[in-house]
PDB file of C-alpha atoms in Angstrom:
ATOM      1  CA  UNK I  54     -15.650  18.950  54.534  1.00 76.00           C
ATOM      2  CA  UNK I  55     -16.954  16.580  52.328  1.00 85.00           C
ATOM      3  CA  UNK I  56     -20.031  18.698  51.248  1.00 88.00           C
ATOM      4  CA  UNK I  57     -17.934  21.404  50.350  1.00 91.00           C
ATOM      5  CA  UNK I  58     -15.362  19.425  48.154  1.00 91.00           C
ATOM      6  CA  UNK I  59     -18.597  17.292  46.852  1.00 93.00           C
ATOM      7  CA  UNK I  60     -20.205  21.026  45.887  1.00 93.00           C
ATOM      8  CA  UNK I  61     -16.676  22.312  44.137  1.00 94.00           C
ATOM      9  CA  UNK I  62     -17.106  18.999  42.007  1.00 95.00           C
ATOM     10  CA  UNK I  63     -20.903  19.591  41.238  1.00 95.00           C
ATOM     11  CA  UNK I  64     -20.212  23.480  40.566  1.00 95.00           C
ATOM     12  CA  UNK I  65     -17.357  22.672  38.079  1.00 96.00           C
ATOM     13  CA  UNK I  66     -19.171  19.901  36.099  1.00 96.00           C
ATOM     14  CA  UNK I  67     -22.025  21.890  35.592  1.00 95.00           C
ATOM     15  CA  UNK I  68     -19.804  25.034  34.557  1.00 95.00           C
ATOM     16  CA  UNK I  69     -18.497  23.094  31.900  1.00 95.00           C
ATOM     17  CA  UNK I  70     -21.805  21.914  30.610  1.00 94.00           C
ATOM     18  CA  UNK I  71     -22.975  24.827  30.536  1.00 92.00           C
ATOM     19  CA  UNK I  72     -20.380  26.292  28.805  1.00 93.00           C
ATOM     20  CA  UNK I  73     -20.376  23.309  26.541  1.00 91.00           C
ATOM     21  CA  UNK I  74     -17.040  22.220  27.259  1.00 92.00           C
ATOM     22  CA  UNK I  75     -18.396  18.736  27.612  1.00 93.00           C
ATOM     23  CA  UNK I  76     -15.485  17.143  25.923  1.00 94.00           C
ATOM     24  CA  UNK I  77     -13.137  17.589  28.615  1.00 95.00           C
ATOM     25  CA  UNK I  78     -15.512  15.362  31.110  1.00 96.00           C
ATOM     26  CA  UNK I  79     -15.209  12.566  28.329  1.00 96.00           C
ATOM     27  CA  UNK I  80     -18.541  11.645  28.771  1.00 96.00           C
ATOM     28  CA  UNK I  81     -19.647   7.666  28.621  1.00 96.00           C
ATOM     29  CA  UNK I  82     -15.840   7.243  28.446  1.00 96.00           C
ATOM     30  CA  UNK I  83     -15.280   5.157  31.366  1.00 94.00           C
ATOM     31  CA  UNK I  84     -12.543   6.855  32.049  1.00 96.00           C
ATOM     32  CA  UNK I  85     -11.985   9.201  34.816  1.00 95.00           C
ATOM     33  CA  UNK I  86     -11.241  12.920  35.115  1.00 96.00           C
ATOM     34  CA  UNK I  87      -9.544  15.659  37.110  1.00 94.00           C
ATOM     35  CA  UNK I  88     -12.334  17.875  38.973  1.00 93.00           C
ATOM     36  CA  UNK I  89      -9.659  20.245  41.043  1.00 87.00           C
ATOM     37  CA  UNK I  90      -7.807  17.485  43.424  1.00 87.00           C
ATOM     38  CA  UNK I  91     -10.737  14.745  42.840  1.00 92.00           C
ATOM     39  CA  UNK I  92     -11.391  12.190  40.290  1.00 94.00           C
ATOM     40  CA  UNK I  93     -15.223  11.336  38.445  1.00 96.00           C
ATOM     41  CA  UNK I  94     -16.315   9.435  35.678  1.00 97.00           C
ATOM     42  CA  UNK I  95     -19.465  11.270  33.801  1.00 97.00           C
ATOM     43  CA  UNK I  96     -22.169   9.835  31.633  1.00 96.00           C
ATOM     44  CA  UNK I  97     -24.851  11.319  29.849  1.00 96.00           C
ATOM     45  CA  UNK I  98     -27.708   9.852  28.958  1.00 94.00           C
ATOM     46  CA  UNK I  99     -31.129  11.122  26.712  1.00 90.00           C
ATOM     47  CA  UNK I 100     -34.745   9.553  26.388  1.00 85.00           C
ATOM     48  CA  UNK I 101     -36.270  10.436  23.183  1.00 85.00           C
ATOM     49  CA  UNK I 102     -38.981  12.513  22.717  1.00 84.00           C
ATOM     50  CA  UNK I 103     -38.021  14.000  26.319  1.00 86.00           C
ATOM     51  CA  UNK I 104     -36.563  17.770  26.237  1.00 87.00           C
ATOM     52  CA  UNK I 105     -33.474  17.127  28.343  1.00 90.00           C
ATOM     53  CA  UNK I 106     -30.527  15.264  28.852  1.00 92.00           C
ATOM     54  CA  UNK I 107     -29.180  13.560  32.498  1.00 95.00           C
ATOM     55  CA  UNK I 108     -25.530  13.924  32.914  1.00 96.00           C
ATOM     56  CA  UNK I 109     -24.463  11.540  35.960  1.00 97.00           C
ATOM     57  CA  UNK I 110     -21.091  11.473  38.039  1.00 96.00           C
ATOM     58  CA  UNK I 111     -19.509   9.544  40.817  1.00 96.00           C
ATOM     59  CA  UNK I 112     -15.865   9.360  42.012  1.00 95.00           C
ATOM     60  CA  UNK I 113     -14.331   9.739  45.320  1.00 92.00           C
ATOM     61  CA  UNK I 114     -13.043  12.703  48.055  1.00 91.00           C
ATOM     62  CA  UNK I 115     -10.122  11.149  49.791  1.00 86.00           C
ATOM     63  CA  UNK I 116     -11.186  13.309  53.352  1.00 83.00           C
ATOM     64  CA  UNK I 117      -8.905  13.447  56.787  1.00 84.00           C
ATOM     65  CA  UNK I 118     -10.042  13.838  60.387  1.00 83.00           C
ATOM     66  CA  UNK I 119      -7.631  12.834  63.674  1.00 89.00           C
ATOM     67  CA  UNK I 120      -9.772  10.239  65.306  1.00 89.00           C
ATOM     68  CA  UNK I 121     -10.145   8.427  61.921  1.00 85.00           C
ATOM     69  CA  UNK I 122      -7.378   9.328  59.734  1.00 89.00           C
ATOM     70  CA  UNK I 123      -7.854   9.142  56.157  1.00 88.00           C
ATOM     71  CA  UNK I 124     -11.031   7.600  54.864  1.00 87.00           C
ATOM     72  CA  UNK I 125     -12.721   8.016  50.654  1.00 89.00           C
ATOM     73  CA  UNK I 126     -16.008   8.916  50.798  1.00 91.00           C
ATOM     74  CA  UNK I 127     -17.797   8.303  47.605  1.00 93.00           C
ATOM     75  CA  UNK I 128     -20.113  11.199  45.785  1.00 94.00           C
ATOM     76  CA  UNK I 129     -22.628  11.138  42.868  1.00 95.00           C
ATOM     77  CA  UNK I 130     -24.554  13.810  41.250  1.00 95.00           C
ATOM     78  CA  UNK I 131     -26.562  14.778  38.611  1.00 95.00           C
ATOM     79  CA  UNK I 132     -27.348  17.427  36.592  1.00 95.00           C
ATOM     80  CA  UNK I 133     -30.790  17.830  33.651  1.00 93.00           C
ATOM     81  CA  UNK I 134     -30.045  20.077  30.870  1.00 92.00           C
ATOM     82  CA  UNK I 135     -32.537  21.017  29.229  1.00 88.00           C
ATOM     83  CA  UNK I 136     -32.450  20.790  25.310  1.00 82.00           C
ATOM     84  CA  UNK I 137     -33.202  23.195  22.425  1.00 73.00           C
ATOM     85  CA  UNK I 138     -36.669  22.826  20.733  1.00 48.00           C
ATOM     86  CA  UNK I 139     -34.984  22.915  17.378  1.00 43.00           C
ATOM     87  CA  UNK I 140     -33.701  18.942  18.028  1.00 46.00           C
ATOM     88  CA  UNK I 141     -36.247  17.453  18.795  1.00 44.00           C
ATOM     89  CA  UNK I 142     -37.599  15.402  15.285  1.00 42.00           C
ATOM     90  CA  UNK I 143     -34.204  15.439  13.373  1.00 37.00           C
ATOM     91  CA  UNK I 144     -32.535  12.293  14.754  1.00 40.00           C
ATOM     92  CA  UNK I 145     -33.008   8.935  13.715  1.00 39.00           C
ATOM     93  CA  UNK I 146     -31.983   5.894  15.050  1.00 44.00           C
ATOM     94  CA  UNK I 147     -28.656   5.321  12.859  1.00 45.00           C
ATOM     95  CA  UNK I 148     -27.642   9.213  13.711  1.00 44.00           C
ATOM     96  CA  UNK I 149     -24.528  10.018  16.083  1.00 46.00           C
ATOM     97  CA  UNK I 150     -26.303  12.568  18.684  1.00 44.00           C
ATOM     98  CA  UNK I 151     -23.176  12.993  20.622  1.00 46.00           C
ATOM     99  CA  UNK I 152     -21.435  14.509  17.696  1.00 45.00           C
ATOM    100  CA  UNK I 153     -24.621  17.332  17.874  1.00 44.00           C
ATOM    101  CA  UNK I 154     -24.021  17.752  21.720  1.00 44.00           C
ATOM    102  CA  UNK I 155     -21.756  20.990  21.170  1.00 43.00           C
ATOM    103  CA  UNK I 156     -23.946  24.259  21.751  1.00 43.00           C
ATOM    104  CA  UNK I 157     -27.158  22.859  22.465  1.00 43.00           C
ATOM    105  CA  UNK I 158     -28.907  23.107  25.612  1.00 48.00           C
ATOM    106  CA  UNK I 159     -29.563  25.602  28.863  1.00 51.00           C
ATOM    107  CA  UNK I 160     -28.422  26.102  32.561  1.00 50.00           C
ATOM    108  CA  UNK I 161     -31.621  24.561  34.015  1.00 52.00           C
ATOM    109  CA  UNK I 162     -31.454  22.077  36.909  1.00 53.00           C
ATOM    110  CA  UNK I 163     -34.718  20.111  38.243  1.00 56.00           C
ATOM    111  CA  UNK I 164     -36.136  23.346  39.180  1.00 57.00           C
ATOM    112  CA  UNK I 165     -36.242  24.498  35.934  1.00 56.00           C
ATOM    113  CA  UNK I 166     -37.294  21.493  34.141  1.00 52.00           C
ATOM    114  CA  UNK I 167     -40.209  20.787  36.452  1.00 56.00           C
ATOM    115  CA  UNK I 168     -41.214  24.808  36.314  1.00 57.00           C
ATOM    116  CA  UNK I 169     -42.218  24.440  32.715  1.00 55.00           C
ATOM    117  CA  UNK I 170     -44.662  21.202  33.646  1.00 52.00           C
ATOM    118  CA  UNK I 171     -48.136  21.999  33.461  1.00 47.00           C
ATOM    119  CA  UNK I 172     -49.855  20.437  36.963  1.00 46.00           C
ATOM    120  CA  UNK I 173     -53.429  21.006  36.380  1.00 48.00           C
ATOM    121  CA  UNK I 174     -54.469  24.381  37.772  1.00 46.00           C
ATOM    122  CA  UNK I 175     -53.276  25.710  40.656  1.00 45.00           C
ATOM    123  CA  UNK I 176     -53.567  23.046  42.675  1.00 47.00           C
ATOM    124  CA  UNK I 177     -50.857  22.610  45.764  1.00 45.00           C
ATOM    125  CA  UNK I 178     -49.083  19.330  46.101  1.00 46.00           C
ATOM    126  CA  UNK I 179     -47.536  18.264  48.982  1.00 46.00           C
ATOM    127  CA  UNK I 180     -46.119  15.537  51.093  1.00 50.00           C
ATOM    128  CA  UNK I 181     -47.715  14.738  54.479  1.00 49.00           C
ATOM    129  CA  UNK I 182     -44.372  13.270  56.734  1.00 51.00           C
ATOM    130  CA  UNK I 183     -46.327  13.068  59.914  1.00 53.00           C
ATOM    131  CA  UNK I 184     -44.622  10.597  62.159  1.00 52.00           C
ATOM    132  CA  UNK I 185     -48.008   8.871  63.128  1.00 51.00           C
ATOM    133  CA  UNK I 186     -48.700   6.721  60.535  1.00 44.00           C
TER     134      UNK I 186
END
């Protein structure tokens, strides 16, 4: 229950970055907004010289069962959009960037950030999680 209404949230927020409707999410607001029945506050956040930008949320699913009635469970996400080559250079420290937010940017999570990183051959990385240390 509270994976699926956690994934509506996530699908919605991104759908609206990605169609650079960002205002309605009132980014670094503080203030709170409707995501179907749920409430999130979203910030956004950009390193320079980096080629994306981190949008965060977190809010609350009010959830039911019948052994523990109602209960809040809280939720986060997060979301890296990548940027357009074109900005990078043209902002100084005095400029607003959130003013230059509307229609820049791409539909890439993680994935597609860390698909463009260059690893050092085709070397294959991996995480050994035997039990035995």
């Amino acid at each position: 229950m509270i994976a699926e209404e956690e994934s509506k949230i996530e699908s919605e927020i991104i759908r609206l970055i990605t169609t650079n409707n960002t205002q309605i999410l009132k980014p670094n607001s503080g203030q709170s907004v409707s995501i179907g029945d749920h409430n999130v506050c979203v910030s956004v956040h950009e390193d320079p010289g980096l080629d994306h930008r981190v949008w965060e949320w977190h809010g609350h699913v009010m959830s039911y069962d019948e052994e523990n009635g109602c209960s809040m469970e809280y939720v986060y996400g997060n979301y890296f959009e990548r940027l357009d080559s074109r900005m990078f250079g043209f902002y100084s420290d005095g400029d607003e960037i959130e003013e230059d937010y509307q229609g820049v940017g791409g539909n890439l999570g993680l994935r597609g950030l860390l698909s463009g990183l260059s690893l050092g051959g085709d070397r294959v990385l991996y995480r050994n999680m035997d039990a035995n240390f």
